[in-house]
XYZ file of C-alpha atoms in Angstrom:
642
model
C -3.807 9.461 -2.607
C -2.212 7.260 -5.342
C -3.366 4.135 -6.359
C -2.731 1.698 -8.660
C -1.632 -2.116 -9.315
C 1.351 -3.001 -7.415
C 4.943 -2.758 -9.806
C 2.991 0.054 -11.576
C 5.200 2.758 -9.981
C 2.970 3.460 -6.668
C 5.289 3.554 -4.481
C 7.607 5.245 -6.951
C 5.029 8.197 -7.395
C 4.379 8.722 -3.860
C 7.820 8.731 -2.554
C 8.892 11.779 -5.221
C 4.925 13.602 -4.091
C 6.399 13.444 -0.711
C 9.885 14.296 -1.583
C 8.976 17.326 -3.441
C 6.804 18.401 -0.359
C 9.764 17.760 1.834
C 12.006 19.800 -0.282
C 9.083 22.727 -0.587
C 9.104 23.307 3.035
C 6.102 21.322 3.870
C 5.457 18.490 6.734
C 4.187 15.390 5.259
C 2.912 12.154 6.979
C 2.064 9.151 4.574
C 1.091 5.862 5.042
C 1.354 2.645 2.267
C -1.070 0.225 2.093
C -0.856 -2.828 -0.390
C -1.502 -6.595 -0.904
C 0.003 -9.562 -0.151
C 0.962 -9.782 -3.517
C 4.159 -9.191 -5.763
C 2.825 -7.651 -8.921
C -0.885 -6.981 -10.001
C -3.214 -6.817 -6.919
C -3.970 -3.066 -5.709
C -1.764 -1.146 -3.605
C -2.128 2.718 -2.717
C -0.248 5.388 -1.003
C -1.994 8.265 0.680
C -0.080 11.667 1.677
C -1.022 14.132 3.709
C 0.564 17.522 3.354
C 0.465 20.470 5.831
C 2.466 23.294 7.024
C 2.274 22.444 10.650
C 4.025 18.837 11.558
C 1.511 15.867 11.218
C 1.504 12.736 12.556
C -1.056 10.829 11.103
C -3.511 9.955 7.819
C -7.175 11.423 7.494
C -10.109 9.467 5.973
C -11.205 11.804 3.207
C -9.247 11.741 -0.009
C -8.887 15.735 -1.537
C -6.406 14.585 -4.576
C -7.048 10.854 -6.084
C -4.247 9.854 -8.871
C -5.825 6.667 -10.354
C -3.180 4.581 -12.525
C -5.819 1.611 -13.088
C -9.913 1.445 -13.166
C -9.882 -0.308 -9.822
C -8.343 2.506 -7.940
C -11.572 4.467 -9.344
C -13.740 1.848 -8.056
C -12.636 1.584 -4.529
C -11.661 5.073 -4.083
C -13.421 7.674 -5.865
C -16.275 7.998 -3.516
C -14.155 9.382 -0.492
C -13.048 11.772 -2.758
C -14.469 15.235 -0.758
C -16.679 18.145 -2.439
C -14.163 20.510 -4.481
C -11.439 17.474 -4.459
C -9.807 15.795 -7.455
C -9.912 12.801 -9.459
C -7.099 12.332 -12.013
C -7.846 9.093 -14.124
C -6.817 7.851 -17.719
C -9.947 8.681 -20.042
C -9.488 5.239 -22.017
C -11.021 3.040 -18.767
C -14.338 5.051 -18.691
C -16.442 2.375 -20.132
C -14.888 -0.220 -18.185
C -17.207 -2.470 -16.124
C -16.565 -3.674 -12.670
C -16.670 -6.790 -13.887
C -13.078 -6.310 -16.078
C -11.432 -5.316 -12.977
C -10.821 -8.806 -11.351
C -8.510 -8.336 -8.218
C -11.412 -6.551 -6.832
C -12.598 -9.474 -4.547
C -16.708 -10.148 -4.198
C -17.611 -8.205 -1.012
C -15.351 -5.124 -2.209
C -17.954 -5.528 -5.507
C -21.093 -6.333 -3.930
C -20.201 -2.924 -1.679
C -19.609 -1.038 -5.253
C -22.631 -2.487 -6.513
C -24.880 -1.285 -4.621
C -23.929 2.466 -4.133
C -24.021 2.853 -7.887
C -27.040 0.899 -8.282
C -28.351 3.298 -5.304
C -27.203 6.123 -6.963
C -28.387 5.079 -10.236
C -25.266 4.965 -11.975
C -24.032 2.918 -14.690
C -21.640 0.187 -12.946
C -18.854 1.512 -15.152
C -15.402 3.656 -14.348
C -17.541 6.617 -15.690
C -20.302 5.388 -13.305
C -18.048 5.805 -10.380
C -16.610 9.086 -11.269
C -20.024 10.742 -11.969
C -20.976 9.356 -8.437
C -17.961 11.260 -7.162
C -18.973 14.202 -9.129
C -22.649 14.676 -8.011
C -20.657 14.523 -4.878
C -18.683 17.938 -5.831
C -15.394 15.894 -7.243
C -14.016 17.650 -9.894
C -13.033 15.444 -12.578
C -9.996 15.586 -14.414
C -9.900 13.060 -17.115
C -6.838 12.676 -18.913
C -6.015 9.736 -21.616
C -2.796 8.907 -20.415
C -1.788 6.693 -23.451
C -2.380 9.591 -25.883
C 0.020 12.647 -24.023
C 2.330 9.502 -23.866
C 2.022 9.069 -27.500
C 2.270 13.171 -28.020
C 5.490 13.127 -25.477
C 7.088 10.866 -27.820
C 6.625 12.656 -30.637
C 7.615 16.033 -29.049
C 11.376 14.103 -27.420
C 12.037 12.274 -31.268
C 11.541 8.502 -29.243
C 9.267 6.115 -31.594
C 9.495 2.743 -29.350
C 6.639 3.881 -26.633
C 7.549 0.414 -24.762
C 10.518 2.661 -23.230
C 8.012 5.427 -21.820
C 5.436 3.445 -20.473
C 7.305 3.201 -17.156
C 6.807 7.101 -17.203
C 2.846 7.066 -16.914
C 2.664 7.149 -12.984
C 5.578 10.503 -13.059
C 3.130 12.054 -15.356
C -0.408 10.878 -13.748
C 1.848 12.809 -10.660
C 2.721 15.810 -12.519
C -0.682 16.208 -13.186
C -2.046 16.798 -9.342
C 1.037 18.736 -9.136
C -0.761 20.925 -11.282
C -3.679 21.407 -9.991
C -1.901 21.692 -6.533
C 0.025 24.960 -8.573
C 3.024 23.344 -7.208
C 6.861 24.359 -8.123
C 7.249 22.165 -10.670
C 10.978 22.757 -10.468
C 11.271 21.454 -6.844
C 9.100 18.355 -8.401
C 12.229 18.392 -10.789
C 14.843 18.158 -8.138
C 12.950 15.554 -6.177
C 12.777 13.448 -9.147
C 16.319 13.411 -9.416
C 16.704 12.646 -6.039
C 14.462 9.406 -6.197
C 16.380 8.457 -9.012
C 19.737 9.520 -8.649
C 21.115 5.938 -9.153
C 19.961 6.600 -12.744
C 20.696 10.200 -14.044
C 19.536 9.042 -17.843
C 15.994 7.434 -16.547
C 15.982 10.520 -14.321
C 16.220 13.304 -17.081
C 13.788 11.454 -18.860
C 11.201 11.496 -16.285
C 11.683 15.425 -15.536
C 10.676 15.656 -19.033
C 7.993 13.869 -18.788
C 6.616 15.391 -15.385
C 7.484 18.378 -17.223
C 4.960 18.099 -20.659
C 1.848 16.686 -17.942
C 2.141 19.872 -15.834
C 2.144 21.950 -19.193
C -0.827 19.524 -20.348
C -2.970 19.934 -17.633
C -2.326 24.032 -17.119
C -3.764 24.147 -20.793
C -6.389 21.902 -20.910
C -7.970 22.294 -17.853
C -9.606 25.652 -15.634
C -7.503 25.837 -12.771
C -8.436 29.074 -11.172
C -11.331 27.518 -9.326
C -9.408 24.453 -7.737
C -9.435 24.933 -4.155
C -6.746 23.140 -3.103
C -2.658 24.533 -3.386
C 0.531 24.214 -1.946
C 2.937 26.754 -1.413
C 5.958 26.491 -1.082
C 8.307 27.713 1.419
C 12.163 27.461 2.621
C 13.100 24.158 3.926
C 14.326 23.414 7.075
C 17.284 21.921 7.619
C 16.303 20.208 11.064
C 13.839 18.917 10.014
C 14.167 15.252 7.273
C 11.991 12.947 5.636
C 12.216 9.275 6.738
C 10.389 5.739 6.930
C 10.210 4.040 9.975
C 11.884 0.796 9.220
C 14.789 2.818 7.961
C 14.542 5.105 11.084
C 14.947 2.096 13.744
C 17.769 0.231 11.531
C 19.828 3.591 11.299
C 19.497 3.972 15.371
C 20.870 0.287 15.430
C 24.114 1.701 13.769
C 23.912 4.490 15.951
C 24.028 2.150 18.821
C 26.660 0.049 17.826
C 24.987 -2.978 16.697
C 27.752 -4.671 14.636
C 25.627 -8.035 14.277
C 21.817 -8.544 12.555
C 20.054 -11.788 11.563
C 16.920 -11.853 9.666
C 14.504 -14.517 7.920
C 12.468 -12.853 5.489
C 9.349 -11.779 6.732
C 6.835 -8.374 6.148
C 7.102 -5.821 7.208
C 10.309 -6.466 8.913
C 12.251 -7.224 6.127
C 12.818 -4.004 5.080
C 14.327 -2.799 8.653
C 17.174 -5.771 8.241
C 17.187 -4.899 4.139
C 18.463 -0.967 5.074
C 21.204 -1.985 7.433
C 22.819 -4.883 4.744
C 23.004 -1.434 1.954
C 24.941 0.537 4.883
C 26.951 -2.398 6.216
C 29.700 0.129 6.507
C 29.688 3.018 8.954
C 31.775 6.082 10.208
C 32.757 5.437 14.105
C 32.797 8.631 15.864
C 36.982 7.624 16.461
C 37.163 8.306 12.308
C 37.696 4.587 11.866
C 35.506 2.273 9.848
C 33.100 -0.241 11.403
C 31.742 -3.168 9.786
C 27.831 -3.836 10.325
C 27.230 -7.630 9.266
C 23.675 -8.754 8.214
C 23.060 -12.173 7.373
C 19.444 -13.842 5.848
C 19.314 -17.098 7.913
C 17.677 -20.683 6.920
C 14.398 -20.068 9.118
C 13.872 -17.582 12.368
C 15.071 -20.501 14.427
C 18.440 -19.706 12.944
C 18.288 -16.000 12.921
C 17.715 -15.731 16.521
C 20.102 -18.586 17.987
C 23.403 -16.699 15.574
C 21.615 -13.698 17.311
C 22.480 -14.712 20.810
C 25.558 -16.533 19.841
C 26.954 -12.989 18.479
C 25.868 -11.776 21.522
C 27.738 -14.099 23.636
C 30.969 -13.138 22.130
C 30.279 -9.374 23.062
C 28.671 -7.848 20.164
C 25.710 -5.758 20.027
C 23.535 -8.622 18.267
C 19.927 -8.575 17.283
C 17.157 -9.948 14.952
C 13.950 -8.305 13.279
C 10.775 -10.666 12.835
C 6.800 -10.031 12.608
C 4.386 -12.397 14.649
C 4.800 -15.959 12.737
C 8.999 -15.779 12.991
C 8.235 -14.100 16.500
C 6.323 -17.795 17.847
C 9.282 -19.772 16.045
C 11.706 -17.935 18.406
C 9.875 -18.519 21.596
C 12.145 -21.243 22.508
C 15.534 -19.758 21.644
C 14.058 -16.782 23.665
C 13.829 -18.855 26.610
C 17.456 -19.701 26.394
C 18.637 -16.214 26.280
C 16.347 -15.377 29.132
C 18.307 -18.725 31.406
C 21.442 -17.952 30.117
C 21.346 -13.764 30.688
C 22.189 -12.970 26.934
C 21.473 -9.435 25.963
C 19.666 -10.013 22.917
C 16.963 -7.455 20.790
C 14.679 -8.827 18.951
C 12.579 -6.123 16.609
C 9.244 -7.031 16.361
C 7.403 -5.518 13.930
C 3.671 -6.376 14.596
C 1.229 -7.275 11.765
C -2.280 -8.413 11.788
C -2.572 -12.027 12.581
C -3.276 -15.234 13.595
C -1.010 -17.577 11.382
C -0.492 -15.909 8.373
C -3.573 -13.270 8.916
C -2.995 -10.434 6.921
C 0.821 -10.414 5.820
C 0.690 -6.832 4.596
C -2.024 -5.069 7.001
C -1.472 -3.699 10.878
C -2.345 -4.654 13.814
C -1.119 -4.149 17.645
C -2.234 -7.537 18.887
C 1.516 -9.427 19.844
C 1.417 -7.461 23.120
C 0.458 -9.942 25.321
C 2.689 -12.455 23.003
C 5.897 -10.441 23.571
C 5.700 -10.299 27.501
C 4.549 -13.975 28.162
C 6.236 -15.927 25.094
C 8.552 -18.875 25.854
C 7.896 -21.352 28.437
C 8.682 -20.964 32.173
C 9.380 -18.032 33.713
C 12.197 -15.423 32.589
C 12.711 -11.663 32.291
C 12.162 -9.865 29.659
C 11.870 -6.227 28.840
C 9.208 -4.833 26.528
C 9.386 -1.820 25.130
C 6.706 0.091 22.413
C 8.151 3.095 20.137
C 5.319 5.638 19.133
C 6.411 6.849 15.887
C 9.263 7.108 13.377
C 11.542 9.371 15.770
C 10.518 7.357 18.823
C 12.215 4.542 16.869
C 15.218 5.820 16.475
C 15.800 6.278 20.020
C 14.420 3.910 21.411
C 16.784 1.283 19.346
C 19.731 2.857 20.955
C 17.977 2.185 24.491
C 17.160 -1.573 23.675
C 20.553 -2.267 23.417
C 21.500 -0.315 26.154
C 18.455 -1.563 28.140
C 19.404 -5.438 26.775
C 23.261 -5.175 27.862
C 22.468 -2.932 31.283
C 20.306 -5.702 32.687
C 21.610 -8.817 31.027
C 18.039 -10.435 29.421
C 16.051 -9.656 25.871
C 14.914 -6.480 25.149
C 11.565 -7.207 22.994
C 11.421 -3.676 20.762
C 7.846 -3.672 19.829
C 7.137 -1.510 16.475
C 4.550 -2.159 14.069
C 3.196 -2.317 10.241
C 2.636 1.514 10.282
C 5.439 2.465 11.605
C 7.490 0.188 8.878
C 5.580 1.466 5.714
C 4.918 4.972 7.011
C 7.108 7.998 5.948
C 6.967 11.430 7.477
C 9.276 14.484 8.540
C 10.275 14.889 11.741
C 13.502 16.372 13.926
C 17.051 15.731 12.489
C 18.130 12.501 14.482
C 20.368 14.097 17.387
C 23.262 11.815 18.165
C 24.138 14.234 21.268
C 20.946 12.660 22.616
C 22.417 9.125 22.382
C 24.493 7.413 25.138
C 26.144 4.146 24.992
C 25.630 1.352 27.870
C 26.859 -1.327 27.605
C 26.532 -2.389 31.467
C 29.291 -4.858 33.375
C 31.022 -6.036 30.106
C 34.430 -6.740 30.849
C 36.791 -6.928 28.005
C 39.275 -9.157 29.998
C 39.799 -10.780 33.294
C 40.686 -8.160 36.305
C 43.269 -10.427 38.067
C 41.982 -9.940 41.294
C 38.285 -11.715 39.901
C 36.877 -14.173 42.609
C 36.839 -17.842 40.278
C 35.226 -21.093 41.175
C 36.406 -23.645 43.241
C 38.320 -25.252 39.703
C 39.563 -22.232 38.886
C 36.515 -21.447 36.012
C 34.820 -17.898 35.562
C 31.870 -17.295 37.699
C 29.555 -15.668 34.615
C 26.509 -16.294 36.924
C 27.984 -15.155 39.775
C 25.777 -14.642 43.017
C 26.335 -10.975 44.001
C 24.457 -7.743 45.794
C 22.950 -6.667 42.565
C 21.279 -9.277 40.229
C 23.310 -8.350 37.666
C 26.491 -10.247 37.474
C 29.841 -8.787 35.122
C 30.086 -10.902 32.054
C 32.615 -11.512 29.762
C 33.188 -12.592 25.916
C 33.252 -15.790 24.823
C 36.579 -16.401 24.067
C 38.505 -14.201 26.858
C 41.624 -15.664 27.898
C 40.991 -17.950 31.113
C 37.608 -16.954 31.223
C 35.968 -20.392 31.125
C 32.327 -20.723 31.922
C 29.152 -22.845 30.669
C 26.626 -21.837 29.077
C 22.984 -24.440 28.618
C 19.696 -24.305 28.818
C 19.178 -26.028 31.729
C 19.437 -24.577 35.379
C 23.241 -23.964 36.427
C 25.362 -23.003 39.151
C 27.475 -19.775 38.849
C 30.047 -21.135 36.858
C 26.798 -22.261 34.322
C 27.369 -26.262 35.125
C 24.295 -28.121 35.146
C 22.332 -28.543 38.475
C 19.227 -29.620 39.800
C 19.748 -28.368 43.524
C 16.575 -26.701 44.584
C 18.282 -24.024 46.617
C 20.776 -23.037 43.971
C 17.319 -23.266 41.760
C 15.215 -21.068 44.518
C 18.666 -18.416 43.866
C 18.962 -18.339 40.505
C 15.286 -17.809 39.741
C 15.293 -14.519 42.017
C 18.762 -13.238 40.349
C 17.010 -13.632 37.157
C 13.737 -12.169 37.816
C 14.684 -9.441 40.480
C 16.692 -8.011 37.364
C 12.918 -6.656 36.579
C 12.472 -4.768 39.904
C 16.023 -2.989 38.959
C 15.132 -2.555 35.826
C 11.801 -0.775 36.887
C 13.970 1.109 39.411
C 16.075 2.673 36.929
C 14.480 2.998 33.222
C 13.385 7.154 33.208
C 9.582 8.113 33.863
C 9.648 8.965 30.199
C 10.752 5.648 28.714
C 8.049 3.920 30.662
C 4.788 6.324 30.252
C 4.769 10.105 28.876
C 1.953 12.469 29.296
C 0.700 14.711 26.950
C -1.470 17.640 27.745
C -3.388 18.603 31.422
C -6.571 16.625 32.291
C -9.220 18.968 32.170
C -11.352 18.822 35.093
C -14.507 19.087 33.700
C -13.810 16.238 31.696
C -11.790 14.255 33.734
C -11.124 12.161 30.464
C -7.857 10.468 29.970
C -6.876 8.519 26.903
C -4.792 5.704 27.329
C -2.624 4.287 24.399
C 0.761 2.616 23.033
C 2.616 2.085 19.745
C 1.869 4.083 16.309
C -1.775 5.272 17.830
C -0.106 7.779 19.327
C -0.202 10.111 15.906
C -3.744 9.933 14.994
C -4.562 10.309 18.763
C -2.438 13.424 19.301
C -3.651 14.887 16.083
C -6.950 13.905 16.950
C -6.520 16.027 20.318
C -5.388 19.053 18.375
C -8.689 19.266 16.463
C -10.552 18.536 19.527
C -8.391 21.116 21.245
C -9.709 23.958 18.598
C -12.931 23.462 19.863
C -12.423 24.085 23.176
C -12.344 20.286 24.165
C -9.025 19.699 26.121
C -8.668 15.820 26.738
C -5.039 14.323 28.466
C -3.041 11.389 26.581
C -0.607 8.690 28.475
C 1.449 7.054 26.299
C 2.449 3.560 27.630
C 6.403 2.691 26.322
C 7.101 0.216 28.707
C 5.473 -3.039 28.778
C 7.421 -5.214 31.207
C 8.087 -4.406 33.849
C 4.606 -2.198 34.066
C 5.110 0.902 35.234
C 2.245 0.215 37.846
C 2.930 3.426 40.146
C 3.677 5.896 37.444
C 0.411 5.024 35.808
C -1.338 5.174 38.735
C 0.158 8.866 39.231
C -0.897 10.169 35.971
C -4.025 8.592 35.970
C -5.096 9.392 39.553
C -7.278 12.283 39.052
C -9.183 10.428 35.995
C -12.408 10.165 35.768
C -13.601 8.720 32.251
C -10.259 6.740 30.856
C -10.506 5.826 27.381
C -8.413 3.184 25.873
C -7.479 2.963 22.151
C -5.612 0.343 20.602
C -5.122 -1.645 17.527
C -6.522 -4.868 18.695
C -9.863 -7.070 19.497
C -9.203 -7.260 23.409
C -7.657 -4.068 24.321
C -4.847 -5.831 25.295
C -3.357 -2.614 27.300
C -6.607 -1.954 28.712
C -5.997 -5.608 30.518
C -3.052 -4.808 31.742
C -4.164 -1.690 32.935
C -6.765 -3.497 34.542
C -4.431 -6.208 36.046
C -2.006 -3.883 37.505
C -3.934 -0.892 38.686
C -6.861 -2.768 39.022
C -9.254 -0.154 37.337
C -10.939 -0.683 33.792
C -11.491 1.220 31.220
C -14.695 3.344 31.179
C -14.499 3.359 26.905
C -12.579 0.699 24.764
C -11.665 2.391 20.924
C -10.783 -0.583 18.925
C -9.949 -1.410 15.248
C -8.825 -4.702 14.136
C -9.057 -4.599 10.566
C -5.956 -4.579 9.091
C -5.727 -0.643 8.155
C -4.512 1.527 10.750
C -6.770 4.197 12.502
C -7.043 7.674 11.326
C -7.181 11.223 12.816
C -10.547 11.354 11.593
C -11.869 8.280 13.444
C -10.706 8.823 16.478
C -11.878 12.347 16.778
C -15.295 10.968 16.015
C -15.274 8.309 18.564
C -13.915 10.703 21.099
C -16.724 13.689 20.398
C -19.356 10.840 20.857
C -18.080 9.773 24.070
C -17.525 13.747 25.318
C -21.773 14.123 23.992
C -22.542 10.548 26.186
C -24.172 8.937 22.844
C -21.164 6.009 22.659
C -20.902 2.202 23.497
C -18.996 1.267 25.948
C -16.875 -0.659 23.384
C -16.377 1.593 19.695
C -15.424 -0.844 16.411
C -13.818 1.488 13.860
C -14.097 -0.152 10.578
C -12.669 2.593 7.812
C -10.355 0.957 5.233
C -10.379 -0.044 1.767
């Protein structure tokens, strides 16, 4: 883990830890976690490093890079027995009381474990708690090999190497790790290959801190290295935000609108620095990304982009999510195929701009007044979401209504390797969009388009705005086929089952494995089936792996579709089920109620967690051995986090 005040290189640190990994052969998963704050309140990164592919964080810390004394303070006592702590000598004596982003019940919490331990409330306090603890310490003054580097590369003004201190705090667990420091070299100049001079300078410096530490300190006994070994090349490092906006170009999306909003800024962010891509003809295709006034305006250009026959969406969290409720609505009466990303975030109101949280489920199917379809659909993980953007669209165009792509804070500001995205894998469908009007196409009684056209299947061919003698209406009140405005209650009874019967097609159609997937064979002494959706799938699966060592085989269902609910699948996969645990990342199990609303069976065990930070491999292993040994409540809290 690295920690430190945000804009002191965190992210900066982390990113070339996990590059270097990357490049060394290794899996990584890792998982940012910061304030809602620009510059100065405390942000960390933790990696986690294997040689098998991971999918999800752990709770104990076995390297801690501290930048700042508060990163010491909240972190230092998950450090494990035989783990590190890297921190800057100069902050020993500093006080909690000098650290004052640390809010009061973070303190009190400090307080008392060192006053328990009988420990001086000090940096030094904290680290000798961590040491009685078996942390070996590792105390470098960061300021002084700063000072020495400067000397030994003939630069006086220090104010130009102080941006350097987080590369070398890094260099140092690289150290300890025994790590290549020439792959750390190489990854360096990746993550700054925009700036060859800035880049040089900070292989240098990564450079002298390895050297430092190999001198100063006894490595033989550190028990922790990481070998290196040859990279694969299908396998690539990737953040989710950045994996869902690249399967948008993938899919053809030609049209994005945004407000500014975390975490889903960074998704819309991606696309408008590749707003140019390579067609698969050779040709060039534009991708156009515009920041809108509010989310009112970001979804209404939306659907009037996709009127006109573009793929066309918008990425929001929860509070732009509610402002669109309306405009949804319209889309949903006038058949627009429009995505909407919604990355979920802890909430209500504001909530926690910057933590997780899974609870917009219920939101996404039911928002907007009256009654429309809609189709929801949850990506697991990073590759999931790469995918699955292609199929929104597809899914969106195909059956003529919003496609609600539900992602999440972890997947945004998590980064891991996985599979090279496979573009063989990807199909195009773009459904009964006609380009131009077939001359033999059945027209209203004054000669205008029928867009809403009562046929044998709900979904009727559409056209562009803009074809030539292809007139039609488009409002948001009910409307005959030609879209005019009408009030007729039979035409109303009609249009109301085109709209909605698009669901029961939809249902029809979408694969088995877009709606659930199944991982693993119930065992049958157990019985036990967990039940879960969205970015728990990693820690769950991994979870299941260490259970598995032990001889403990439990069966995962993934949920992926929302609405429709895949009521008979479900009930297929979970038939022979005795014990069904659900896990999500919300107060009211909010797939459990569907669960128990469509199959009309509850959940024996609820695993919950609704505190911002997402759950770990290590938690839910815990909760599920407790429930396997019959000592667990019916309902589990997990409450890690920092």
């Amino acid at each position: 883990m690295i920690g430190g005040a945000q804009g002191s290189g965190v992210d900066s640190a982390a990113n070339i830890f996990s590059r270097a990994c990357f490049q060394g052969g290794l899996h990584i998963f890792g998982n940012r976690e910061y304030y809602s704050n620009i510059k100065g309140e405390h942000s960390y990164f933790a990696v986690r490093v294997s040689e098998d592919p991971i999918r999800s964080h752990l709770d104990d810390i076995n390297i801690l890079v501290s930048f700042d004394a508060e990163t010491i303070f909240r972190h230092a006592d998950k450090v494990t027995s035989g783990g590190a702590i890297i921190y800057d000598s100069d902050l020993s004596s500093t006080t909690l009381q000098e650290v004052p982003t640390i809010d009061e019940p973070a303190a009190k919490r400090i307080r008392e474990l060192l006053e328990k331990s009988e420990n001086p409330i000090t940096v030094n306090g904290m680290v000798n708690f961590a040491k009685n603890n078996g942390a070996v310490l590792y105390d470098i003054p960061y300021f002084g090999i700063l000072k020495q580097f400067s000397v030994e590369i003939n630069e006086p003004a220090l104010s130009k190497l102080t941006r350097m201190i987080n590369v070398m705090a890094l260099s140092a667990s690289m150290a300890i790790l025994d790590f290549d420091k020439e792959i750390l070299a190489k990854a360096i100049k990746v993550i700054f290959k925009a700036k060859p001079k800035i880049a040089d300078g900070n292989v240098l410096a990564a450079n002298y801190a390895y050297e430092y530490v190999k001198s100063r300190f006894d490595l033989s006994q550190s028990q922790f290295k990481l070998s290196c070994k040859p990279q694969s090349a299908e396998i690539i490092l990737v953040q989710g935000n950045q994996s869902s906006a690249m399967g948008k170009l993938v899919a053809g999306c030609r049209f994005q609108t945004y407000y500014p909003i975390t975490p889903a800024s960074d998704d819309s962010e991606f696309l408008e620095s590749n707003q140019i891509v390579e067609q698969t003809d050779g040709k060039k295709g534009s991708m156009v990304v515009v920041q809108t006034e509010d989310e009112i305006a970001a979804i209404t250009m939306a659907i009037g982009g996709a009127l006109t026959g573009v793929r066309s969406g918008t990425a929001t969290s929860g509070p732009g999510f509610s402002l669109m409720a309306e405009a949804l609505g319209w889309a949903g009466m006038n058949e627009v195929p429009l995505v909407v990303s919604l990355y979920q975030r802890a909430g209500p109101s504001t909530g926690l701009p910057t933590r997780h949280e899974q609870a917009d489920l219920r939101f996404a199917i039911h928002a907007g007044h009256g009654e429309f379809p809609r189709i929801v659909f949850a990506s697991g993980d990073i590759e999931e979401s790469f995918y699955d953007s292609v199929k929104a669209f597809n899914f969106a165009e195909r059956y003529q209504m919003p496609v609600i792509h539900m992602l999440d804070k972890l997947i945004a500001n998590s980064v891991m390797t996985c599979k090279y995205f496979d573009q063989s894998r990807v199909a195009i469908d773009r459904g009964k969009l006609l380009q131009s009007l077939p001359p033999s196409v059945e027209v209203g009684a004054a000669g205008h388009y029928l867009r809403f056209k009562f046929e044998e299947s709900p979904v009727s061919s559409r056209i562009p705005l803009g074809t030539e003698n292809g007139i039609f209406w488009n409002s948001g009140d009910e409307h005959t086929e030609e879209g005019h405005i009408t009030e007729d209650p039979f035409i109303r009874n009609k249009m109301m089952d085109k709209r909605l019967s698009k669901l029961d097609l939809a249902l029809e159609e979408i694969s088995d494995e877009d709606k659930a997937v199944s991982y693993g064979q119930l065992d049958p002494s157990l019985a036990l089936t967990v039940i879960g959706w969205g970015s728990t799938k990693g820690a769950i699966l991994d979870a299941l792996d260490e259970l598995a060592l032990e001889g403990k085989r439990v069966h995962f269902v993934q949920v992926r579709l929302m609405n429709p609910f895949p009521t008979a699948l479900l009930e297929r996969m979970l038939f022979n089920t005795k014990i069904l645990v659900d896990i999500e990342m919300n107060y009211s199990s909010q797939l459990g109620s569907l669960v128990n609303q469509y199959l009309h069976r509850d959940s024996e065990y609820r695993i919950v967690k609704y505190n911002g930070r997402p759950m770990s491999t290590s938690e839910i292993y815990n909760a599920l051995m407790s429930i396997i040994n019959g000592n667990a409540p019916r309902r589990i809290v997990l409450e890690h986090g920092t």
